[in-house]
Amino acid sequence: QVQLVESGGGLVQPGGSLKLSCAGSGFVFMNYIMRWYRQAPGKERELVASINTNGYRADYSDSARGRFTISRNNAQKMVYLQMNSLKPEDTAVYYCTARYVPQSARHWGQGTQVTVSS
């Protein structure tokens, strides 16, 4: 019954902002590294941002760094991706993932579409 459900995607103009949300259930959320991936048409899936279990450390791709912010709320079992200064190159399906290394567990959400276009 593990679930990761993304929301918040949509159409936004270049330079605009979106905040993606991911709700986790069916697993011990606080034990998992949470990550956002994205996949654009014709391209490989790429890691956008990662946040550790307690939320104290975050890592970003070169493209995302300085524009995107990943955060989490373990009590609410939620992960967020705040995206600012969006560019057309950010257009992709964004996926929320949960990783628990000791059990080699990895869960994926269904994805949410982000389209940056004028």
mmCIF file of N, CA and C in Angstrom:
data_model
loop_
_atom_site.group_PDB
_atom_site.id
_atom_site.type_symbol
_atom_site.label_atom_id
_atom_site.label_comp_id
_atom_site.label_asym_id
_atom_site.label_seq_id
_atom_site.Cartn_x
_atom_site.Cartn_y
_atom_site.Cartn_z
ATOM 1 N N GLN A 1 0.799 -1.203 0.000
ATOM 2 C CA GLN A 1 0.000 0.000 0.000
ATOM 3 C C GLN A 1 0.845 1.272 0.000
ATOM 4 N N VAL A 2 2.126 1.128 -0.371
ATOM 5 C CA VAL A 2 3.004 2.292 -0.463
ATOM 6 C C VAL A 2 2.510 3.199 -1.579
ATOM 7 N N GLN A 3 2.424 4.474 -1.276
ATOM 8 C CA GLN A 3 1.984 5.448 -2.253
ATOM 9 C C GLN A 3 2.785 6.731 -2.146
ATOM 10 N N LEU A 4 3.095 7.302 -3.295
ATOM 11 C CA LEU A 4 3.642 8.641 -3.415
ATOM 12 C C LEU A 4 2.805 9.358 -4.461
ATOM 13 N N VAL A 5 2.181 10.438 -4.073
ATOM 14 C CA VAL A 5 1.266 11.140 -4.953
ATOM 15 C C VAL A 5 1.724 12.572 -5.118
ATOM 16 N N GLU A 6 2.140 12.911 -6.342
ATOM 17 C CA GLU A 6 2.584 14.263 -6.648
ATOM 18 C C GLU A 6 1.407 15.132 -7.073
ATOM 19 N N SER A 7 1.553 16.418 -6.834
ATOM 20 C CA SER A 7 0.569 17.383 -7.287
ATOM 21 C C SER A 7 1.248 18.737 -7.435
ATOM 22 N N GLY A 8 0.561 19.659 -8.068
ATOM 23 C CA GLY A 8 1.057 21.022 -8.187
ATOM 24 C C GLY A 8 1.611 21.392 -9.541
ATOM 25 N N GLY A 9 1.713 20.436 -10.442
ATOM 26 C CA GLY A 9 2.202 20.746 -11.771
ATOM 27 C C GLY A 9 1.184 21.541 -12.568
ATOM 28 N N GLY A 10 1.639 22.064 -13.697
ATOM 29 C CA GLY A 10 0.763 22.839 -14.550
ATOM 30 C C GLY A 10 1.535 23.653 -15.547
ATOM 31 N N LEU A 11 0.849 24.592 -16.156
ATOM 32 C CA LEU A 11 1.426 25.480 -17.153
ATOM 33 C C LEU A 11 1.807 26.800 -16.510
ATOM 34 N N VAL A 12 3.032 27.235 -16.752
ATOM 35 C CA VAL A 12 3.514 28.489 -16.187
ATOM 36 C C VAL A 12 4.381 29.198 -17.225
ATOM 37 N N GLN A 13 4.382 30.517 -17.185
ATOM 38 C CA GLN A 13 5.202 31.294 -18.098
ATOM 39 C C GLN A 13 6.658 31.305 -17.653
ATOM 40 N N PRO A 14 7.584 31.473 -18.597
ATOM 41 C CA PRO A 14 8.991 31.612 -18.212
ATOM 42 C C PRO A 14 9.172 32.710 -17.175
ATOM 43 N N GLY A 15 9.992 32.424 -16.176
ATOM 44 C CA GLY A 15 10.200 33.348 -15.080
ATOM 45 C C GLY A 15 9.240 33.166 -13.930
ATOM 46 N N GLY A 16 8.217 32.366 -14.125
ATOM 47 C CA GLY A 16 7.232 32.132 -13.090
ATOM 48 C C GLY A 16 7.664 31.082 -12.093
ATOM 49 N N SER A 17 6.746 30.757 -11.200
ATOM 50 C CA SER A 17 7.028 29.817 -10.120
ATOM 51 C C SER A 17 5.933 28.773 -9.997
ATOM 52 N N LEU A 18 6.323 27.616 -9.508
ATOM 53 C CA LEU A 18 5.408 26.545 -9.153
ATOM 54 C C LEU A 18 5.935 25.853 -7.912
ATOM 55 N N LYS A 19 5.029 25.310 -7.129
ATOM 56 C CA LYS A 19 5.419 24.490 -5.988
ATOM 57 C C LYS A 19 4.784 23.118 -6.126
ATOM 58 N N LEU A 20 5.635 22.106 -6.235
ATOM 59 C CA LEU A 20 5.180 20.738 -6.316
ATOM 60 C C LEU A 20 5.095 20.132 -4.928
ATOM 61 N N SER A 21 4.123 19.257 -4.744
ATOM 62 C CA SER A 21 3.949 18.561 -3.479
ATOM 63 C C SER A 21 3.944 17.063 -3.719
ATOM 64 N N CYS A 22 4.385 16.322 -2.725
ATOM 65 C CA CYS A 22 4.382 14.869 -2.784
ATOM 66 C C CYS A 22 3.958 14.338 -1.427
ATOM 67 N N ALA A 23 2.888 13.570 -1.408
ATOM 68 C CA ALA A 23 2.367 12.985 -0.186
ATOM 69 C C ALA A 23 2.712 11.501 -0.135
ATOM 70 N N GLY A 24 3.363 11.081 0.944
ATOM 71 C CA GLY A 24 3.743 9.690 1.119
ATOM 72 C C GLY A 24 2.843 8.985 2.113
ATOM 73 N N SER A 25 2.644 7.696 1.884
ATOM 74 C CA SER A 25 1.868 6.886 2.807
ATOM 75 C C SER A 25 2.262 5.423 2.654
ATOM 76 N N GLY A 26 2.008 4.625 3.686
ATOM 77 C CA GLY A 26 2.271 3.208 3.620
ATOM 78 C C GLY A 26 3.706 2.803 3.917
ATOM 79 N N PHE A 27 4.515 3.724 4.407
ATOM 80 C CA PHE A 27 5.896 3.422 4.780
ATOM 81 C C PHE A 27 6.357 4.420 5.825
ATOM 82 N N VAL A 28 7.510 4.115 6.455
ATOM 83 C CA VAL A 28 8.030 4.980 7.507
ATOM 84 C C VAL A 28 8.749 6.147 6.838
ATOM 85 N N PHE A 29 8.014 7.197 6.620
ATOM 86 C CA PHE A 29 8.473 8.316 5.822
ATOM 87 C C PHE A 29 9.792 8.894 6.316
ATOM 88 N N MET A 30 9.954 9.025 7.613
ATOM 89 C CA MET A 30 11.124 9.682 8.182
ATOM 90 C C MET A 30 12.424 8.928 7.931
ATOM 91 N N ASN A 31 12.361 7.653 7.541
ATOM 92 C CA ASN A 31 13.553 6.864 7.282
ATOM 93 C C ASN A 31 14.063 6.985 5.853
ATOM 94 N N TYR A 32 13.329 7.671 5.006
ATOM 95 C CA TYR A 32 13.607 7.678 3.580
ATOM 96 C C TYR A 32 14.233 8.979 3.107
ATOM 97 N N ILE A 33 15.255 8.831 2.276
ATOM 98 C CA ILE A 33 15.740 9.953 1.486
ATOM 99 C C ILE A 33 14.692 10.258 0.422
ATOM 100 N N MET A 34 14.369 11.520 0.281
ATOM 101 C CA MET A 34 13.363 11.930 -0.688
ATOM 102 C C MET A 34 14.027 12.699 -1.816
ATOM 103 N N ARG A 35 13.610 12.401 -3.034
ATOM 104 C CA ARG A 35 14.201 13.018 -4.203
ATOM 105 C C ARG A 35 13.137 13.391 -5.218
ATOM 106 N N TRP A 36 13.461 14.408 -5.986
ATOM 107 C CA TRP A 36 12.678 14.762 -7.153
ATOM 108 C C TRP A 36 13.503 14.492 -8.402
ATOM 109 N N TYR A 37 12.928 13.740 -9.323
ATOM 110 C CA TYR A 37 13.482 13.515 -10.643
ATOM 111 C C TYR A 37 12.581 14.185 -11.671
ATOM 112 N N ARG A 38 13.113 14.339 -12.860
ATOM 113 C CA ARG A 38 12.283 14.806 -13.959
ATOM 114 C C ARG A 38 12.718 14.123 -15.248
ATOM 115 N N GLN A 39 11.794 14.049 -16.179
ATOM 116 C CA GLN A 39 12.086 13.475 -17.471
ATOM 117 C C GLN A 39 11.385 14.293 -18.544
ATOM 118 N N ALA A 40 12.175 14.872 -19.418
ATOM 119 C CA ALA A 40 11.665 15.642 -20.537
ATOM 120 C C ALA A 40 11.574 14.748 -21.762
ATOM 121 N N PRO A 41 10.730 15.114 -22.723
ATOM 122 C CA PRO A 41 10.606 14.311 -23.938
ATOM 123 C C PRO A 41 11.950 14.110 -24.631
ATOM 124 N N GLY A 42 12.267 12.866 -24.956
ATOM 125 C CA GLY A 42 13.500 12.557 -25.648
ATOM 126 C C GLY A 42 14.749 12.580 -24.795
ATOM 127 N N LYS A 43 14.603 12.747 -23.507
ATOM 128 C CA LYS A 43 15.752 12.815 -22.618
ATOM 129 C C LYS A 43 15.656 11.765 -21.523
ATOM 130 N N GLU A 44 16.804 11.436 -20.945
ATOM 131 C CA GLU A 44 16.841 10.508 -19.830
ATOM 132 C C GLU A 44 16.315 11.179 -18.568
ATOM 133 N N ARG A 45 15.819 10.365 -17.668
ATOM 134 C CA ARG A 45 15.391 10.874 -16.381
ATOM 135 C C ARG A 45 16.603 11.418 -15.626
ATOM 136 N N GLU A 46 16.447 12.573 -15.020
ATOM 137 C CA GLU A 46 17.546 13.181 -14.295
ATOM 138 C C GLU A 46 17.130 13.560 -12.880
ATOM 139 N N LEU A 47 18.084 13.465 -11.978
ATOM 140 C CA LEU A 47 17.865 13.866 -10.603
ATOM 141 C C LEU A 47 17.887 15.387 -10.507
ATOM 142 N N VAL A 48 16.872 15.948 -9.886
ATOM 143 C CA VAL A 48 16.757 17.392 -9.732
ATOM 144 C C VAL A 48 17.189 17.838 -8.349
ATOM 145 N N ALA A 49 16.679 17.168 -7.322
ATOM 146 C CA ALA A 49 16.966 17.567 -5.953
ATOM 147 C C ALA A 49 16.808 16.382 -5.022
ATOM 148 N N SER A 50 17.552 16.401 -3.933
ATOM 149 C CA SER A 50 17.525 15.340 -2.940
ATOM 150 C C SER A 50 17.585 15.963 -1.557
ATOM 151 N N ILE A 51 16.890 15.357 -0.611
ATOM 152 C CA ILE A 51 16.913 15.845 0.756
ATOM 153 C C ILE A 51 17.047 14.664 1.706
ATOM 154 N N ASN A 52 17.877 14.828 2.734
ATOM 155 C CA ASN A 52 18.119 13.722 3.644
ATOM 156 C C ASN A 52 16.941 13.522 4.589
ATOM 157 N N THR A 53 17.071 12.524 5.462
ATOM 158 C CA THR A 53 15.920 12.087 6.243
ATOM 159 C C THR A 53 15.399 13.140 7.207
ATOM 160 N N ASN A 54 16.294 13.917 7.800
ATOM 161 C CA ASN A 54 15.859 14.927 8.764
ATOM 162 C C ASN A 54 15.673 16.311 8.141
ATOM 163 N N GLY A 55 15.931 16.420 6.855
ATOM 164 C CA GLY A 55 15.727 17.680 6.165
ATOM 165 C C GLY A 55 16.835 18.690 6.329
ATOM 166 N N TYR A 56 17.941 18.310 6.950
ATOM 167 C CA TYR A 56 19.019 19.249 7.212
ATOM 168 C C TYR A 56 19.968 19.448 6.034
ATOM 169 N N ARG A 57 19.949 18.520 5.080
ATOM 170 C CA ARG A 57 20.836 18.622 3.937
ATOM 171 C C ARG A 57 20.055 18.434 2.646
ATOM 172 N N ALA A 58 20.349 19.281 1.688
ATOM 173 C CA ALA A 58 19.720 19.186 0.379
ATOM 174 C C ALA A 58 20.777 19.327 -0.702
ATOM 175 N N ASP A 59 20.593 18.607 -1.790
ATOM 176 C CA ASP A 59 21.502 18.666 -2.924
ATOM 177 C C ASP A 59 20.695 18.895 -4.185
ATOM 178 N N TYR A 60 21.312 19.584 -5.143
ATOM 179 C CA TYR A 60 20.612 19.971 -6.354
ATOM 180 C C TYR A 60 21.459 19.713 -7.585
ATOM 181 N N SER A 61 20.791 19.510 -8.696
ATOM 182 C CA SER A 61 21.486 19.486 -9.967
ATOM 183 C C SER A 61 22.003 20.884 -10.281
ATOM 184 N N ASP A 62 22.947 20.964 -11.201
ATOM 185 C CA ASP A 62 23.473 22.270 -11.586
ATOM 186 C C ASP A 62 22.368 23.177 -12.117
ATOM 187 N N SER A 63 21.447 22.603 -12.841
ATOM 188 C CA SER A 63 20.357 23.385 -13.407
ATOM 189 C C SER A 63 19.416 23.921 -12.334
ATOM 190 N N ALA A 64 19.168 23.125 -11.304
ATOM 191 C CA ALA A 64 18.206 23.501 -10.281
ATOM 192 C C ALA A 64 18.781 24.422 -9.214
ATOM 193 N N ARG A 65 20.057 24.308 -8.967
ATOM 194 C CA ARG A 65 20.690 25.039 -7.883
ATOM 195 C C ARG A 65 20.501 26.552 -8.035
ATOM 196 N N GLY A 66 20.037 27.186 -6.970
ATOM 197 C CA GLY A 66 19.795 28.618 -6.996
ATOM 198 C C GLY A 66 18.400 29.007 -7.404
ATOM 199 N N ARG A 67 17.658 28.095 -7.996
ATOM 200 C CA ARG A 67 16.294 28.366 -8.431
ATOM 201 C C ARG A 67 15.260 27.496 -7.719
ATOM 202 N N PHE A 68 15.638 26.267 -7.413
ATOM 203 C CA PHE A 68 14.712 25.314 -6.798
ATOM 204 C C PHE A 68 15.080 25.085 -5.339
ATOM 205 N N THR A 69 14.075 24.784 -4.538
ATOM 206 C CA THR A 69 14.288 24.454 -3.134
ATOM 207 C C THR A 69 13.463 23.232 -2.768
ATOM 208 N N ILE A 70 14.125 22.202 -2.268
ATOM 209 C CA ILE A 70 13.432 21.019 -1.795
ATOM 210 C C ILE A 70 13.283 21.112 -0.277
ATOM 211 N N SER A 71 12.151 20.675 0.221
ATOM 212 C CA SER A 71 11.909 20.674 1.660
ATOM 213 C C SER A 71 11.016 19.492 2.010
ATOM 214 N N ARG A 72 10.945 19.179 3.295
ATOM 215 C CA ARG A 72 10.102 18.068 3.720
ATOM 216 C C ARG A 72 9.508 18.354 5.084
ATOM 217 N N ASN A 73 8.384 17.726 5.342
ATOM 218 C CA ASN A 73 7.727 17.780 6.630
ATOM 219 C C ASN A 73 7.408 16.347 7.019
ATOM 220 N N ASN A 74 8.238 15.770 7.880
ATOM 221 C CA ASN A 74 8.082 14.365 8.231
ATOM 222 C C ASN A 74 6.796 14.091 9.008
ATOM 223 N N ALA A 75 6.374 15.040 9.817
ATOM 224 C CA ALA A 75 5.140 14.857 10.567
ATOM 225 C C ALA A 75 3.941 14.724 9.632
ATOM 226 N N GLN A 76 3.967 15.478 8.541
ATOM 227 C CA GLN A 76 2.885 15.438 7.566
ATOM 228 C C GLN A 76 3.157 14.469 6.424
ATOM 229 N N LYS A 77 4.348 13.869 6.405
ATOM 230 C CA LYS A 77 4.748 12.942 5.342
ATOM 231 C C LYS A 77 4.636 13.607 3.975
ATOM 232 N N MET A 78 5.215 14.795 3.893
ATOM 233 C CA MET A 78 5.154 15.586 2.674
ATOM 234 C C MET A 78 6.548 16.031 2.253
ATOM 235 N N VAL A 79 6.764 16.065 0.956
ATOM 236 C CA VAL A 79 7.963 16.626 0.350
ATOM 237 C C VAL A 79 7.524 17.662 -0.668
ATOM 238 N N TYR A 80 8.297 18.735 -0.761
ATOM 239 C CA TYR A 80 7.945 19.830 -1.654
ATOM 240 C C TYR A 80 9.119 20.195 -2.544
ATOM 241 N N LEU A 81 8.805 20.759 -3.682
ATOM 242 C CA LEU A 81 9.810 21.336 -4.551
ATOM 243 C C LEU A 81 9.313 22.700 -5.004
ATOM 244 N N GLN A 82 9.904 23.737 -4.441
ATOM 245 C CA GLN A 82 9.596 25.096 -4.852
ATOM 246 C C GLN A 82 10.473 25.451 -6.042
ATOM 247 N N MET A 83 9.858 25.829 -7.139
ATOM 248 C CA MET A 83 10.571 26.123 -8.375
ATOM 249 C C MET A 83 10.329 27.572 -8.750
ATOM 250 N N ASN A 84 11.394 28.339 -8.802
ATOM 251 C CA ASN A 84 11.330 29.744 -9.167
ATOM 252 C C ASN A 84 12.131 29.988 -10.436
ATOM 253 N N SER A 85 11.892 31.130 -11.046
ATOM 254 C CA SER A 85 12.607 31.521 -12.258
ATOM 255 C C SER A 85 12.601 30.409 -13.296
ATOM 256 N N LEU A 86 11.441 29.870 -13.537
ATOM 257 C CA LEU A 86 11.326 28.716 -14.415
ATOM 258 C C LEU A 86 11.676 29.056 -15.855
ATOM 259 N N LYS A 87 12.278 28.088 -16.521
ATOM 260 C CA LYS A 87 12.703 28.210 -17.900
ATOM 261 C C LYS A 87 12.004 27.148 -18.743
ATOM 262 N N PRO A 88 11.893 27.378 -20.047
ATOM 263 C CA PRO A 88 11.304 26.340 -20.901
ATOM 264 C C PRO A 88 12.017 24.996 -20.777
ATOM 265 N N GLU A 89 13.311 25.017 -20.508
ATOM 266 C CA GLU A 89 14.076 23.788 -20.353
ATOM 267 C C GLU A 89 13.661 22.977 -19.127
ATOM 268 N N ASP A 90 12.904 23.584 -18.223
ATOM 269 C CA ASP A 90 12.408 22.869 -17.056
ATOM 270 C C ASP A 90 11.179 22.028 -17.364
ATOM 271 N N THR A 91 10.637 22.167 -18.546
ATOM 272 C CA THR A 91 9.459 21.403 -18.932
ATOM 273 C C THR A 91 9.761 19.909 -18.875
ATOM 274 N N ALA A 92 8.973 19.180 -18.109
ATOM 275 C CA ALA A 92 9.200 17.754 -17.914
ATOM 276 C C ALA A 92 8.100 17.193 -17.024
ATOM 277 N N VAL A 93 8.068 15.876 -16.939
ATOM 278 C CA VAL A 93 7.280 15.213 -15.916
ATOM 279 C C VAL A 93 8.164 15.074 -14.687
ATOM 280 N N TYR A 94 7.676 15.534 -13.562
ATOM 281 C CA TYR A 94 8.440 15.513 -12.321
ATOM 282 C C TYR A 94 7.945 14.386 -11.433
ATOM 283 N N TYR A 95 8.892 13.592 -10.938
ATOM 284 C CA TYR A 95 8.587 12.419 -10.133
ATOM 285 C C TYR A 95 9.151 12.554 -8.726
ATOM 286 N N CYS A 96 8.374 12.193 -7.764
ATOM 287 C CA CYS A 96 8.798 12.101 -6.379
ATOM 288 C C CYS A 96 9.236 10.668 -6.092
ATOM 289 N N THR A 97 10.386 10.506 -5.429
ATOM 290 C CA THR A 97 10.874 9.180 -5.077
ATOM 291 C C THR A 97 11.257 9.122 -3.609
ATOM 292 N N ALA A 98 11.162 7.924 -3.053
ATOM 293 C CA ALA A 98 11.554 7.655 -1.675
ATOM 294 C C ALA A 98 12.530 6.493 -1.669
ATOM 295 N N ARG A 99 13.644 6.658 -0.960
ATOM 296 C CA ARG A 99 14.691 5.638 -0.937
ATOM 297 C C ARG A 99 15.092 5.312 0.493
ATOM 298 N N TYR A 100 15.054 4.008 0.808
ATOM 299 C CA TYR A 100 15.494 3.510 2.109
ATOM 300 C C TYR A 100 16.615 2.518 1.846
ATOM 301 N N VAL A 101 17.838 2.948 2.033
ATOM 302 C CA VAL A 101 19.003 2.164 1.650
ATOM 303 C C VAL A 101 19.117 0.825 2.384
ATOM 304 N N PRO A 102 18.905 0.766 3.718
ATOM 305 C CA PRO A 102 19.092 -0.509 4.421
ATOM 306 C C PRO A 102 18.252 -1.658 3.877
ATOM 307 N N GLN A 103 17.112 -1.380 3.306
ATOM 308 C CA GLN A 103 16.269 -2.426 2.731
ATOM 309 C C GLN A 103 16.213 -2.365 1.211
ATOM 310 N N SER A 104 17.075 -1.557 0.628
ATOM 311 C CA SER A 104 17.107 -1.382 -0.823
ATOM 312 C C SER A 104 15.731 -1.047 -1.374
ATOM 313 N N ALA A 105 14.984 -0.290 -0.616
ATOM 314 C CA ALA A 105 13.631 0.064 -1.015
ATOM 315 C C ALA A 105 13.638 1.358 -1.818
ATOM 316 N N ARG A 106 12.848 1.385 -2.857
ATOM 317 C CA ARG A 106 12.708 2.564 -3.691
ATOM 318 C C ARG A 106 11.276 2.639 -4.205
ATOM 319 N N HIS A 107 10.641 3.766 -3.965
ATOM 320 C CA HIS A 107 9.263 3.965 -4.385
ATOM 321 C C HIS A 107 9.176 5.183 -5.287
ATOM 322 N N TRP A 108 8.292 5.106 -6.250
ATOM 323 C CA TRP A 108 8.096 6.173 -7.226
ATOM 324 C C TRP A 108 6.653 6.634 -7.246
ATOM 325 N N GLY A 109 6.486 7.929 -7.424
ATOM 326 C CA GLY A 109 5.159 8.463 -7.652
ATOM 327 C C GLY A 109 4.784 8.359 -9.115
ATOM 328 N N GLN A 110 3.594 8.830 -9.430
ATOM 329 C CA GLN A 110 3.085 8.715 -10.794
ATOM 330 C C GLN A 110 3.554 9.848 -11.697
ATOM 331 N N GLY A 111 4.062 10.908 -11.113
ATOM 332 C CA GLY A 111 4.554 12.037 -11.869
ATOM 333 C C GLY A 111 3.526 13.138 -12.025
ATOM 334 N N THR A 112 4.018 14.352 -12.173
ATOM 335 C CA THR A 112 3.168 15.502 -12.449
ATOM 336 C C THR A 112 3.829 16.352 -13.529
ATOM 337 N N GLN A 113 3.040 16.788 -14.482
ATOM 338 C CA GLN A 113 3.562 17.514 -15.643
ATOM 339 C C GLN A 113 3.785 18.976 -15.313
ATOM 340 N N VAL A 114 4.975 19.466 -15.644
ATOM 341 C CA VAL A 114 5.303 20.882 -15.551
ATOM 342 C C VAL A 114 5.633 21.374 -16.951
ATOM 343 N N THR A 115 4.923 22.386 -17.395
ATOM 344 C CA THR A 115 5.155 22.962 -18.711
ATOM 345 C C THR A 115 5.438 24.444 -18.564
ATOM 346 N N VAL A 116 6.599 24.863 -19.037
ATOM 347 C CA VAL A 116 7.009 26.260 -18.972
ATOM 348 C C VAL A 116 7.012 26.802 -20.392
ATOM 349 N N SER A 117 6.072 27.663 -20.670
ATOM 350 C CA SER A 117 5.908 28.157 -22.026
ATOM 351 C C SER A 117 5.166 29.480 -22.015
ATOM 352 N N SER A 118 5.494 30.330 -22.965
ATOM 353 C CA SER A 118 4.780 31.577 -23.142
ATOM 354 C C SER A 118 3.665 31.435 -24.163
#
